[in-house]
GROMACS .gro file of C-alpha atoms in nm:
model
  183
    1UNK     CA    1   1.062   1.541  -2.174
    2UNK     CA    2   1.343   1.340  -2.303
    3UNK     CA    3   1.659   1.289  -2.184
    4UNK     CA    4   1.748   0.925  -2.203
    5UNK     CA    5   2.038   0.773  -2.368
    6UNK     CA    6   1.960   0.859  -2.717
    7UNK     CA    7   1.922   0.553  -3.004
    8UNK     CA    8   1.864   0.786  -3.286
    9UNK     CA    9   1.986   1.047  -3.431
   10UNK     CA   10   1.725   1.403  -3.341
   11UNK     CA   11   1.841   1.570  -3.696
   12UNK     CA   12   1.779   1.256  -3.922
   13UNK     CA   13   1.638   0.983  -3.737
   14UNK     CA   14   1.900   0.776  -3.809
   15UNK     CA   15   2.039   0.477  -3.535
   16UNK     CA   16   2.334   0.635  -3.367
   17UNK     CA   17   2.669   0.449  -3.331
   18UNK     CA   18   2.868   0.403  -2.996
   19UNK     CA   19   3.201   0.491  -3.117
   20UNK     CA   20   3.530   0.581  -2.924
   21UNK     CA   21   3.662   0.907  -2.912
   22UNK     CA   22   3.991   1.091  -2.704
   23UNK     CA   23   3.750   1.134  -2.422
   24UNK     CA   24   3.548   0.789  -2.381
   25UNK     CA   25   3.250   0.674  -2.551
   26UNK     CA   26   3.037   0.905  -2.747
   27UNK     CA   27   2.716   0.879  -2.923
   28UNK     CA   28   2.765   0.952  -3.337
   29UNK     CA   29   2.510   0.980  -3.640
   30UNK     CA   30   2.712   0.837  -3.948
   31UNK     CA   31   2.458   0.998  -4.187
   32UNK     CA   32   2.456   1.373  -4.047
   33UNK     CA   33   2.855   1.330  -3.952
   34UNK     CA   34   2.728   1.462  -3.590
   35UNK     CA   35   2.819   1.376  -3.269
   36UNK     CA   36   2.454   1.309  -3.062
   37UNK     CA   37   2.480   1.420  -2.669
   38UNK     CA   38   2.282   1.246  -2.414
   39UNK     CA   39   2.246   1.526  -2.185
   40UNK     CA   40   2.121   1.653  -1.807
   41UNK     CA   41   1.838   1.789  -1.805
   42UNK     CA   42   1.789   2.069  -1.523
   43UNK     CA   43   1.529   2.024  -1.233
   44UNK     CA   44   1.519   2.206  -0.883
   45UNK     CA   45   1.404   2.157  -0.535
   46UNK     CA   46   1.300   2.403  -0.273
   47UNK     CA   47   1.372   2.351   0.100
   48UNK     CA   48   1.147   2.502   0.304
   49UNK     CA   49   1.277   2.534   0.653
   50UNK     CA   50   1.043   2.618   1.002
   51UNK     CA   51   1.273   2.620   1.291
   52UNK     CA   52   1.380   2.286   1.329
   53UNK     CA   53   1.138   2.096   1.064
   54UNK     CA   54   1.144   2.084   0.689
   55UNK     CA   55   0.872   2.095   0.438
   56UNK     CA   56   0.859   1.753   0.217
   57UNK     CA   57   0.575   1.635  -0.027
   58UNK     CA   58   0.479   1.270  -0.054
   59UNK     CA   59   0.492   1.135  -0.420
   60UNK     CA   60   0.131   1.067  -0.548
   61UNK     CA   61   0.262   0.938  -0.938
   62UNK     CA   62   0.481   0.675  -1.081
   63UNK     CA   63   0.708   0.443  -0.928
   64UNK     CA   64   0.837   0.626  -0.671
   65UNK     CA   65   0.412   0.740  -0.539
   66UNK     CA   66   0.437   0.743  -0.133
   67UNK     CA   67   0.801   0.819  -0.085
   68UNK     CA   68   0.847   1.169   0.055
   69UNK     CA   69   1.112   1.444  -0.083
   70UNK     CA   70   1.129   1.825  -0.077
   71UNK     CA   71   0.886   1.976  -0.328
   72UNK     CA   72   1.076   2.060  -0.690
   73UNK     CA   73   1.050   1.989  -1.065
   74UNK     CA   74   1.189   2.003  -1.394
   75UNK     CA   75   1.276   2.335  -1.554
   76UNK     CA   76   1.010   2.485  -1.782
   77UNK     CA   77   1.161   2.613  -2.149
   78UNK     CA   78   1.217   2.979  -2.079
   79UNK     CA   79   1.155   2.981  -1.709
   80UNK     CA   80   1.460   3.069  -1.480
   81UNK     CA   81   1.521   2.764  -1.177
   82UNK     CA   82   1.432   3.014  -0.942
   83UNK     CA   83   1.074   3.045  -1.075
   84UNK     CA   84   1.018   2.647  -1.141
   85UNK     CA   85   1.121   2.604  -0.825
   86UNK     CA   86   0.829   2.930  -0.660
   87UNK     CA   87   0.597   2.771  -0.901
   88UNK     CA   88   0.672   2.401  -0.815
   89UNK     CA   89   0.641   2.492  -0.445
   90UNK     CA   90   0.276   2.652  -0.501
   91UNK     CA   91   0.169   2.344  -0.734
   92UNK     CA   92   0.235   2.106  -0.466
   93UNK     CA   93   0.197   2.250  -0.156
   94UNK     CA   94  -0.019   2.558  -0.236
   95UNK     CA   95   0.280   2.808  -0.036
   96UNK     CA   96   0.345   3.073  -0.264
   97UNK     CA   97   0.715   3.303  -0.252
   98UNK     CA   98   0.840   3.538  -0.430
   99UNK     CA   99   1.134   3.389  -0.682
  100UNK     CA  100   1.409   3.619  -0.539
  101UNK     CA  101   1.348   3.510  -0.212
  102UNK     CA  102   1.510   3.184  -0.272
  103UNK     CA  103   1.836   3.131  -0.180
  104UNK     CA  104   2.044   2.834  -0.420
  105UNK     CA  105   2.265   2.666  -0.168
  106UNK     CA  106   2.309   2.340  -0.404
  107UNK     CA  107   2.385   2.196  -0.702
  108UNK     CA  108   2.491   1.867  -0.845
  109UNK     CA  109   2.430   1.640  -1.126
  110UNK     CA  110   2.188   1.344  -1.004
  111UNK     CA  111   2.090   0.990  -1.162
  112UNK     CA  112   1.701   1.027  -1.074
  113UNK     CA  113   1.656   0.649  -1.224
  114UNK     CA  114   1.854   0.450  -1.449
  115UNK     CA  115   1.990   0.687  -1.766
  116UNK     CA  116   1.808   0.983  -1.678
  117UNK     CA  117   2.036   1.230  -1.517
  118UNK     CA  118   1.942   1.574  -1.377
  119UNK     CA  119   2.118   1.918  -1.290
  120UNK     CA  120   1.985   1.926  -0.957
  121UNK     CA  121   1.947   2.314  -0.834
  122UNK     CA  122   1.812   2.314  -0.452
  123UNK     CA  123   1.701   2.660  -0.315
  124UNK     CA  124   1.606   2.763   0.037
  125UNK     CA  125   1.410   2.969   0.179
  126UNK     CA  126   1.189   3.025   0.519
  127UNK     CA  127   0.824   2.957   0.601
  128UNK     CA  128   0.808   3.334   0.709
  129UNK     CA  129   0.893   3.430   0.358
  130UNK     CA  130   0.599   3.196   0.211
  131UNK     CA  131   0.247   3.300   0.167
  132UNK     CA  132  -0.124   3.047   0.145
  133UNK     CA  133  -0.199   2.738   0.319
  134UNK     CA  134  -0.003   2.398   0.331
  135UNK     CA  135  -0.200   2.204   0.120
  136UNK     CA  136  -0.095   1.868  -0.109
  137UNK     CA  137  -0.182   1.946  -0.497
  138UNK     CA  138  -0.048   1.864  -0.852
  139UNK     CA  139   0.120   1.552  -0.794
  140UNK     CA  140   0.177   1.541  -0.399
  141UNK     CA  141  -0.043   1.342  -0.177
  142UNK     CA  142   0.040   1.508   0.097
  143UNK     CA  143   0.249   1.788   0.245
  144UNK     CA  144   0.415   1.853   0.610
  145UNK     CA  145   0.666   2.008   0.792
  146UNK     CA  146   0.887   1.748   0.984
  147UNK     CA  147   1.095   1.722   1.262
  148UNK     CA  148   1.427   1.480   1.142
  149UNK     CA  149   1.339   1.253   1.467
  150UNK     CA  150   0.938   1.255   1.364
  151UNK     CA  151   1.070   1.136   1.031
  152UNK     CA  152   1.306   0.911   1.131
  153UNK     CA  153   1.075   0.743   1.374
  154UNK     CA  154   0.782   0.704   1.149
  155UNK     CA  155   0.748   0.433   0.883
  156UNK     CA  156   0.805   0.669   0.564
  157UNK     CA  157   1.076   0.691   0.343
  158UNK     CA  158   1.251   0.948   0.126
  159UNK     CA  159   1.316   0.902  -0.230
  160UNK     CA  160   1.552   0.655  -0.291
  161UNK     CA  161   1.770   1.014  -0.506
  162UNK     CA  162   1.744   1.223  -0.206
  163UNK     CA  163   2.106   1.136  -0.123
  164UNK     CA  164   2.212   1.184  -0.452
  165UNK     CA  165   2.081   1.502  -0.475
  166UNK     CA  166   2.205   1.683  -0.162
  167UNK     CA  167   2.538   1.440  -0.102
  168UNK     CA  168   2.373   1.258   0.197
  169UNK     CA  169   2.025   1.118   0.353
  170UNK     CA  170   2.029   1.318   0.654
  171UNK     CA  171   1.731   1.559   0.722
  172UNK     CA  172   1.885   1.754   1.053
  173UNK     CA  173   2.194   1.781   0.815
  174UNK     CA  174   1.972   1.952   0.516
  175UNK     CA  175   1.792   2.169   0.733
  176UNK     CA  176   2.148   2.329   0.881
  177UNK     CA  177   2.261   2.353   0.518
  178UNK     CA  178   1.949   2.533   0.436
  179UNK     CA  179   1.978   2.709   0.751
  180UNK     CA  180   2.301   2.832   0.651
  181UNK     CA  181   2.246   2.982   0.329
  182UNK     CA  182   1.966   3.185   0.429
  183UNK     CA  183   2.053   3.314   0.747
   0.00000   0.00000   0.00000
């Protein structure tokens, strides 16, 4: 997966110019007379809600392994959000649903790290309306439900994007949202 400010030019290969255009600073291949976006790419989350706790996944890869976050992933080519985000669930936390039992209560555009942004699409759905056994896979370490004061009192963290991605760092807040949607 790419989507990282782009240097050269994906129809020739040639370096792309930072020129300025009527609405800011584009990216432009002087050889293919093209314009060369630097796009979002789209990922989703699912928030899995039990009463008062939510599901989250601990990272196991890269440089964010051992912060926690709600289970999710990147959109497949040809797979609707709704089933990256059922199949994303199962890879990681072995709790299968059925796609059109998820609810989409979000959606923003997120810096995940430096220059890679993301369409951000967050469903929600119930543990009742999830099937299997809780049980960290793919690229999760682990996988609970938590209370927001077992979290908050215990020395993990969320991923430092969490707040970018649902417009604030509170988990009582993101379980009411969720909540909400699917009530």
């Amino acid at each position: 997966m790419v989507n990282f400010p782009p240097e050269f030019c994906p129809y020739c290969g040639t370096e792309v110019e930072l020129t300025t255009h009527d609405e800011g600073t584009v990216r432009f291949c002087g050889s293919c007379d093209q314009y060369v976006f630097h796009n979002p790419v789209p990922g989703t989350g699912i928030v899995v809600v039990d009463d008062d706790r939510i599901l989250l996944v601990e990272r196991a890869v890269g440089e964010t392994a051992g912060d926690w976050m709600v289970p999710g992933g990147h959109v497949e080519l040809g797979e609707h959000p709704h089933e990256t985000a059922a199949r994303e669930l199962c890879e990681e936390t072995g709790l299968a649903v059925a796609p059109g039992d998820l609810t989409l209560f979000e959606a923003r555009t997120a810096e995940t790290q430096p220059g890679k942004e993301v369409v951000s699409l967050e469903y929600a759905v119930r543990r009742s309306a999830t099937t299997g056994e809780l049980d960290a896979a793919d690229d999760a370490a682990d996988a609970r439900f938590w209370t927001p004061e077992g979290f908050a009192n215990s020395d993990e963290s969320l991923r430092a994007n969490h707040e970018d991605r649902f417009g604030h760092s509170q988990l009582d807040s993101l379980i009411a949202a969720a909540n909400w949607a699917i009530r």
